[in-house]
PDB file of C-alpha atoms in Angstrom:
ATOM      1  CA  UNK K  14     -12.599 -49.963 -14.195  1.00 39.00           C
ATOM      2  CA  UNK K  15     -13.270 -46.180 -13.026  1.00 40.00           C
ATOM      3  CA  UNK K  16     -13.466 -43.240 -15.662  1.00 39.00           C
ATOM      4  CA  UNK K  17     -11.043 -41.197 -14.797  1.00 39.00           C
ATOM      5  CA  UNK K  18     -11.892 -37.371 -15.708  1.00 38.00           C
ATOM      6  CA  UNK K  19      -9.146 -34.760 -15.915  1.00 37.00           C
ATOM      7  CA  UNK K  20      -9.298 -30.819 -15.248  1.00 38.00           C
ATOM      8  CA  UNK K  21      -7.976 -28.349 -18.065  1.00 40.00           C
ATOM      9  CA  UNK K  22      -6.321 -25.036 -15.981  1.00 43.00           C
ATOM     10  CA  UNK K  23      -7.973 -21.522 -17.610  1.00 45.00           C
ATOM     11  CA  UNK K  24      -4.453 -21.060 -18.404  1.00 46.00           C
ATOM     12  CA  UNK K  25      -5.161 -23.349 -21.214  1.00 47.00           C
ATOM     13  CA  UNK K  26      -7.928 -21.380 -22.355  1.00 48.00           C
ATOM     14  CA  UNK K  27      -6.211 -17.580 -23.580  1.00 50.00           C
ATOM     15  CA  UNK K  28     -10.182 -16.234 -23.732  1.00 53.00           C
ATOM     16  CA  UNK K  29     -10.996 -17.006 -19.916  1.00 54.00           C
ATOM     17  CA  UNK K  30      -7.622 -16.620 -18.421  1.00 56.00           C
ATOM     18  CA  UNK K  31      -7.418 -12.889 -19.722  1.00 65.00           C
ATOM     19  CA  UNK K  32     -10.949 -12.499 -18.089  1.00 68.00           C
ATOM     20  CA  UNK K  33      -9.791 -13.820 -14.735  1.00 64.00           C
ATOM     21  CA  UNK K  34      -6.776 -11.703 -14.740  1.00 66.00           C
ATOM     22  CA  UNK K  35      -8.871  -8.603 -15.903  1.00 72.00           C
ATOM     23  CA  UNK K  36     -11.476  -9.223 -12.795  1.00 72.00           C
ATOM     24  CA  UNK K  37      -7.896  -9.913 -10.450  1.00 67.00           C
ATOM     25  CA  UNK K  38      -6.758  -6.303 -11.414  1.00 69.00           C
ATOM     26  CA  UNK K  39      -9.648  -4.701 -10.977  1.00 73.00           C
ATOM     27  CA  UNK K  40     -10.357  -6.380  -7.217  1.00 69.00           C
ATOM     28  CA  UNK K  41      -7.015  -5.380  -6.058  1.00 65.00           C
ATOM     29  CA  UNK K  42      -7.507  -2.118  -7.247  1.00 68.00           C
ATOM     30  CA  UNK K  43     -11.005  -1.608  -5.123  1.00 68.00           C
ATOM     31  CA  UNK K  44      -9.139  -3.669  -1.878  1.00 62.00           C
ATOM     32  CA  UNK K  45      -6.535  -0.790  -1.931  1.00 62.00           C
ATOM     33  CA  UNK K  46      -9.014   1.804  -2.985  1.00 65.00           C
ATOM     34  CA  UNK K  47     -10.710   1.505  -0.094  1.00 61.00           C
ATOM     35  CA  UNK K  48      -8.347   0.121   2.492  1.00 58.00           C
ATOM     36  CA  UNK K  49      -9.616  -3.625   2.575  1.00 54.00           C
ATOM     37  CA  UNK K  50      -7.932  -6.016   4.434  1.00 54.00           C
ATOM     38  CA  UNK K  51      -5.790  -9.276   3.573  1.00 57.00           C
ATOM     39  CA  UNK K  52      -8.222 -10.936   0.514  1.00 58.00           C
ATOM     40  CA  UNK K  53      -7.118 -13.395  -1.708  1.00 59.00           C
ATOM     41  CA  UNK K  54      -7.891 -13.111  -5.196  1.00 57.00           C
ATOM     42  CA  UNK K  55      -9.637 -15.211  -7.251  1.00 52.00           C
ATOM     43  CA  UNK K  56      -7.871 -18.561  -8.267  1.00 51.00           C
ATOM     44  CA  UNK K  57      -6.104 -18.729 -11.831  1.00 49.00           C
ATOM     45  CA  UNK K  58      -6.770 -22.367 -12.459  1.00 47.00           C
ATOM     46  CA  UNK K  59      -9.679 -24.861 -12.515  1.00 50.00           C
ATOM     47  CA  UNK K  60      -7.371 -27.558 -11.720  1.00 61.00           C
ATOM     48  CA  UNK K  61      -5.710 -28.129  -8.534  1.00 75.00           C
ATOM     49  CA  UNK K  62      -4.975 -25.551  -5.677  1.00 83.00           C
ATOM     50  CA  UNK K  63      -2.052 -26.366  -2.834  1.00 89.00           C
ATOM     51  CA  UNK K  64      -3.604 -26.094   0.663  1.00 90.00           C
ATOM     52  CA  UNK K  65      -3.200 -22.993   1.993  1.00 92.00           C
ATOM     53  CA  UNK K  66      -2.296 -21.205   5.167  1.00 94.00           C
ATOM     54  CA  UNK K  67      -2.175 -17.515   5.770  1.00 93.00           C
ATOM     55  CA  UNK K  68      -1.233 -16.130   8.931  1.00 93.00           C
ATOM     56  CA  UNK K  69      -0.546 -12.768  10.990  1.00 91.00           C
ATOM     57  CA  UNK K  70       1.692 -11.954  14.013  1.00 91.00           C
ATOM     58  CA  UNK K  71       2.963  -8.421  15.268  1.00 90.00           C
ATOM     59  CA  UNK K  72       5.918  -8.426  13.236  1.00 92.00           C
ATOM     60  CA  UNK K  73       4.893 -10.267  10.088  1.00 93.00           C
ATOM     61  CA  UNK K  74       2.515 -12.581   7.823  1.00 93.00           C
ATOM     62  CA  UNK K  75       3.478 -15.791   7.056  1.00 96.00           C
ATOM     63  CA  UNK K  76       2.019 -17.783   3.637  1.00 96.00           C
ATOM     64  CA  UNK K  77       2.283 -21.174   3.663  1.00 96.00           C
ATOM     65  CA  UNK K  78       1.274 -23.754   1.069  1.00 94.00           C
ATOM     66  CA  UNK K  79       1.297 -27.551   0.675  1.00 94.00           C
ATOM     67  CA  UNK K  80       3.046 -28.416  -2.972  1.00 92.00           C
ATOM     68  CA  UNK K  81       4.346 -32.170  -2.512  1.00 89.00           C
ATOM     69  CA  UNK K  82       6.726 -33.238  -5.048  1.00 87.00           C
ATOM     70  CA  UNK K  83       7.701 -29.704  -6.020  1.00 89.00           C
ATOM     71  CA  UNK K  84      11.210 -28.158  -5.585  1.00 89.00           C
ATOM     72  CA  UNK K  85      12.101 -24.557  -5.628  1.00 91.00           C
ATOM     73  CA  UNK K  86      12.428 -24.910  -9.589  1.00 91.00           C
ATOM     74  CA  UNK K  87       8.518 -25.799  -9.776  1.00 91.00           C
ATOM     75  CA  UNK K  88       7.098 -22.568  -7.739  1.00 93.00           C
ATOM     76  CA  UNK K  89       7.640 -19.617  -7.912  1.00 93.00           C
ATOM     77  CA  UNK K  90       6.818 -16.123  -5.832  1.00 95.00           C
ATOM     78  CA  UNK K  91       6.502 -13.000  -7.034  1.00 95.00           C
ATOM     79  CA  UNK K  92       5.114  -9.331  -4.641  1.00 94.00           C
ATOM     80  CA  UNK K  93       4.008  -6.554  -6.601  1.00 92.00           C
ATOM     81  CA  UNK K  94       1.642  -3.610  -5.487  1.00 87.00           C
ATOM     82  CA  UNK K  95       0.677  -5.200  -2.106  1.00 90.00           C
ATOM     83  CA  UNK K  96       0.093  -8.515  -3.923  1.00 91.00           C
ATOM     84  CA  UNK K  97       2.450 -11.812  -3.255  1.00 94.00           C
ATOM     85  CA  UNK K  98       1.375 -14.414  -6.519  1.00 93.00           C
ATOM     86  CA  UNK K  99       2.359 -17.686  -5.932  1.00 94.00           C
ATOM     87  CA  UNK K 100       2.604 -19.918  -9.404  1.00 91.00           C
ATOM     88  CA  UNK K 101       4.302 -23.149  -9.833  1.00 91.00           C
ATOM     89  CA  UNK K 102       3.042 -26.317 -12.104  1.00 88.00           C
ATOM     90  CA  UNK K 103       3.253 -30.466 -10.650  1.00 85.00           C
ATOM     91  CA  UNK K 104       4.406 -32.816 -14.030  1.00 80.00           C
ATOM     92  CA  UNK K 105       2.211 -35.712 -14.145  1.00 76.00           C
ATOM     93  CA  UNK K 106       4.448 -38.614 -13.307  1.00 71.00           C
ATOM     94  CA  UNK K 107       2.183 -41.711 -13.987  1.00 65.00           C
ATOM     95  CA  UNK K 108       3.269 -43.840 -17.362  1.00 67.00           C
ATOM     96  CA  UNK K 109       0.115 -45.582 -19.656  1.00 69.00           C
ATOM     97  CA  UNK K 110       3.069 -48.492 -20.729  1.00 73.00           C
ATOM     98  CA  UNK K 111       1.347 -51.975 -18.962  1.00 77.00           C
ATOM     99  CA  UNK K 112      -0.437 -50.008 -16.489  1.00 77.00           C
ATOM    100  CA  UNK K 113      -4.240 -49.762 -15.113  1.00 78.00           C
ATOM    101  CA  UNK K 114      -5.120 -47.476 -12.813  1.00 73.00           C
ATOM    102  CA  UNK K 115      -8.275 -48.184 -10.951  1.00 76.00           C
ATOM    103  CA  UNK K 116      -8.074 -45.203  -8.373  1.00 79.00           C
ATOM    104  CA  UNK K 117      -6.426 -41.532  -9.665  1.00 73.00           C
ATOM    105  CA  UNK K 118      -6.577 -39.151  -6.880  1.00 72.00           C
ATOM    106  CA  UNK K 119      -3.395 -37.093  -7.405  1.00 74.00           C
ATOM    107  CA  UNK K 120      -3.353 -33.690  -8.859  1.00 76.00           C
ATOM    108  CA  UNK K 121      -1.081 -32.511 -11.297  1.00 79.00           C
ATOM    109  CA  UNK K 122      -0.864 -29.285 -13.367  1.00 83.00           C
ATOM    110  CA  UNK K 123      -0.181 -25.066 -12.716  1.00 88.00           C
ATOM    111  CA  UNK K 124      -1.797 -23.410  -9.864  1.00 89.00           C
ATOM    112  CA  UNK K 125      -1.572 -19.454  -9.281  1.00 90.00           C
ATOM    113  CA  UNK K 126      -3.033 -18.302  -5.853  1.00 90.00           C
ATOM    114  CA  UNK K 127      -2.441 -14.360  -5.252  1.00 90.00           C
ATOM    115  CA  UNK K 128      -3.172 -13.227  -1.714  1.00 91.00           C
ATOM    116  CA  UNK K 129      -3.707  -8.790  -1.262  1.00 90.00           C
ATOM    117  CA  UNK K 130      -1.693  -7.612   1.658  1.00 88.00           C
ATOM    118  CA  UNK K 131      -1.888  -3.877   3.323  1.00 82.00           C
ATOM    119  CA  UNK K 132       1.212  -1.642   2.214  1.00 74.00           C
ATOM    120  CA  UNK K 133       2.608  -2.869   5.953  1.00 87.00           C
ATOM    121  CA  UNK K 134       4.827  -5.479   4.253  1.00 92.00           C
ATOM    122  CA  UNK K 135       8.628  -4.371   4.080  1.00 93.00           C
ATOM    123  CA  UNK K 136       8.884  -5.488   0.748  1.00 90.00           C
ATOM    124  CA  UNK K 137      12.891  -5.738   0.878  1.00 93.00           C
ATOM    125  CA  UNK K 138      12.989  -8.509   3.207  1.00 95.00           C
ATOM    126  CA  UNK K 139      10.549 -10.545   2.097  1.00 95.00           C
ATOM    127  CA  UNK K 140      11.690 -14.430   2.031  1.00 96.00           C
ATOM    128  CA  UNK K 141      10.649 -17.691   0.652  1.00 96.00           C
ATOM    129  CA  UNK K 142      11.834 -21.401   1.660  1.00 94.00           C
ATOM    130  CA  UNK K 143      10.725 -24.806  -0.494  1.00 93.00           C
ATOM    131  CA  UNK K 144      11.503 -27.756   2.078  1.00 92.00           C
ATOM    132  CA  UNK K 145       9.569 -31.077   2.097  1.00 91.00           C
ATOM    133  CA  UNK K 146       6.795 -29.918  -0.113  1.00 91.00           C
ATOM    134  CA  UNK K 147       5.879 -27.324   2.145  1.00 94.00           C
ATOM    135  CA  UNK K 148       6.634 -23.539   0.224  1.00 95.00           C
ATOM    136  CA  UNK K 149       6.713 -20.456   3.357  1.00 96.00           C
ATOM    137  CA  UNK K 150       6.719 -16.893   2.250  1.00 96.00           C
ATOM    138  CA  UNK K 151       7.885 -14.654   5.194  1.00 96.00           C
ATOM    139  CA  UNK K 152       6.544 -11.174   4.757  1.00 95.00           C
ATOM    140  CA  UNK K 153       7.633  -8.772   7.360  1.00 95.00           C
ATOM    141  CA  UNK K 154       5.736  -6.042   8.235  1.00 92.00           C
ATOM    142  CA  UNK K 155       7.434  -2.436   8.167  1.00 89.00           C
ATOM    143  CA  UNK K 156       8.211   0.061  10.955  1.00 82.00           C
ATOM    144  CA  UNK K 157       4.595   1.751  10.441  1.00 74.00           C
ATOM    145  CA  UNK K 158       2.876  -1.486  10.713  1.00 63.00           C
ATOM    146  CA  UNK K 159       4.743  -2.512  14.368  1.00 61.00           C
ATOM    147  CA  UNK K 160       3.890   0.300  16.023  1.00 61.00           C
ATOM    148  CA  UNK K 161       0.996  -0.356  19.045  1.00 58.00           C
ATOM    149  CA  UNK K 162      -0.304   3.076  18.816  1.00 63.00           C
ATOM    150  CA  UNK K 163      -1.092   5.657  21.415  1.00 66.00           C
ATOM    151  CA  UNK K 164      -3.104   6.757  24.025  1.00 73.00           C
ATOM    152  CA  UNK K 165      -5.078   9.795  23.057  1.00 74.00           C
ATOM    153  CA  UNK K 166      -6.203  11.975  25.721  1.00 74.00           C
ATOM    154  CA  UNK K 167     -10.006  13.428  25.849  1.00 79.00           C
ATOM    155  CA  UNK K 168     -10.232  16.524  27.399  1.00 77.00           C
ATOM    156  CA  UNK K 169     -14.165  17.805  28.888  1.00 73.00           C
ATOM    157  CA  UNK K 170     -15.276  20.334  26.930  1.00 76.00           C
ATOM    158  CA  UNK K 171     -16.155  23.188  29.190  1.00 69.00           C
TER     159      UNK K 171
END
């Protein structure tokens, strides 16, 4: 019969989850500092991480993340300070009564992911949607961010 190992989250650990949290500050502070673009943060957990999709069009940026099994009341969103969090926690659903497992492959436990975004996002109309294990945060980007510029004329210098 296979060992099966399990993974405890730093969330279970005060000591190193106040450390990761510290460092997490401190990065998005530099990224807006000096004007870095989308990063994400280090991971909260040592345990499991959804799949994760992050992407950009003119008008907005679009999170996506894989969490099968988990409803709107497992996950949760938060954007503060140019930074969307995403937390939620899977319950272990396998029972020890009469059973042997010989292969364990599923991941259970709390994630956090937390993604830095420029101050583009219109923070007012940002939007979230749970549907077949798939969780998409809409972020639109404001007014300032649409804009395609302008030509800037060079004049020769006589």
């Amino acid at each position: 019969m296979p060992t099966i190992l399990t993974r405890t989250p730093a969330a279970g650990i005060p000591f190193l989850s106040t450390v990761t949290r510290d460092l997490e500050d401190m990065q998005n502070r530099l990224r807006r500092a000096f004007g870095a673009p989308l990063m994400e943060t280090m991971p909260q957990t040592l345990g499991w991480n959804p799949a994760m999709e992050v992407a950009e069009t003119p008008t907005e940026f679009t999170v996506t993340a894989e969490v099968p099994g988990m409803t709107t009341k497992d996950v949760n969103a938060e954007y503060d300070d140019g930074v969307l969090t995403l937390r939620g926690e899977k319950a272990e659903t396998r029972t020890e009564k009469d059973q042997s497992y010989h292969v364990w492959e599923r991941s259970y436990g709390t994630f956090e992911r937390s993604f830095t975004f420029p101050a583009a996002v219109d923070q007012d109309k940002i939007t979230a949607t749970c549907e077949n294990g798939v969780l998409t945060v809409h972020l639109p980007k404001s007014k300032e961010a649409k804009s395609h510029g302008r030509k800037i004329a060079i004049a020769a210098k006589a």
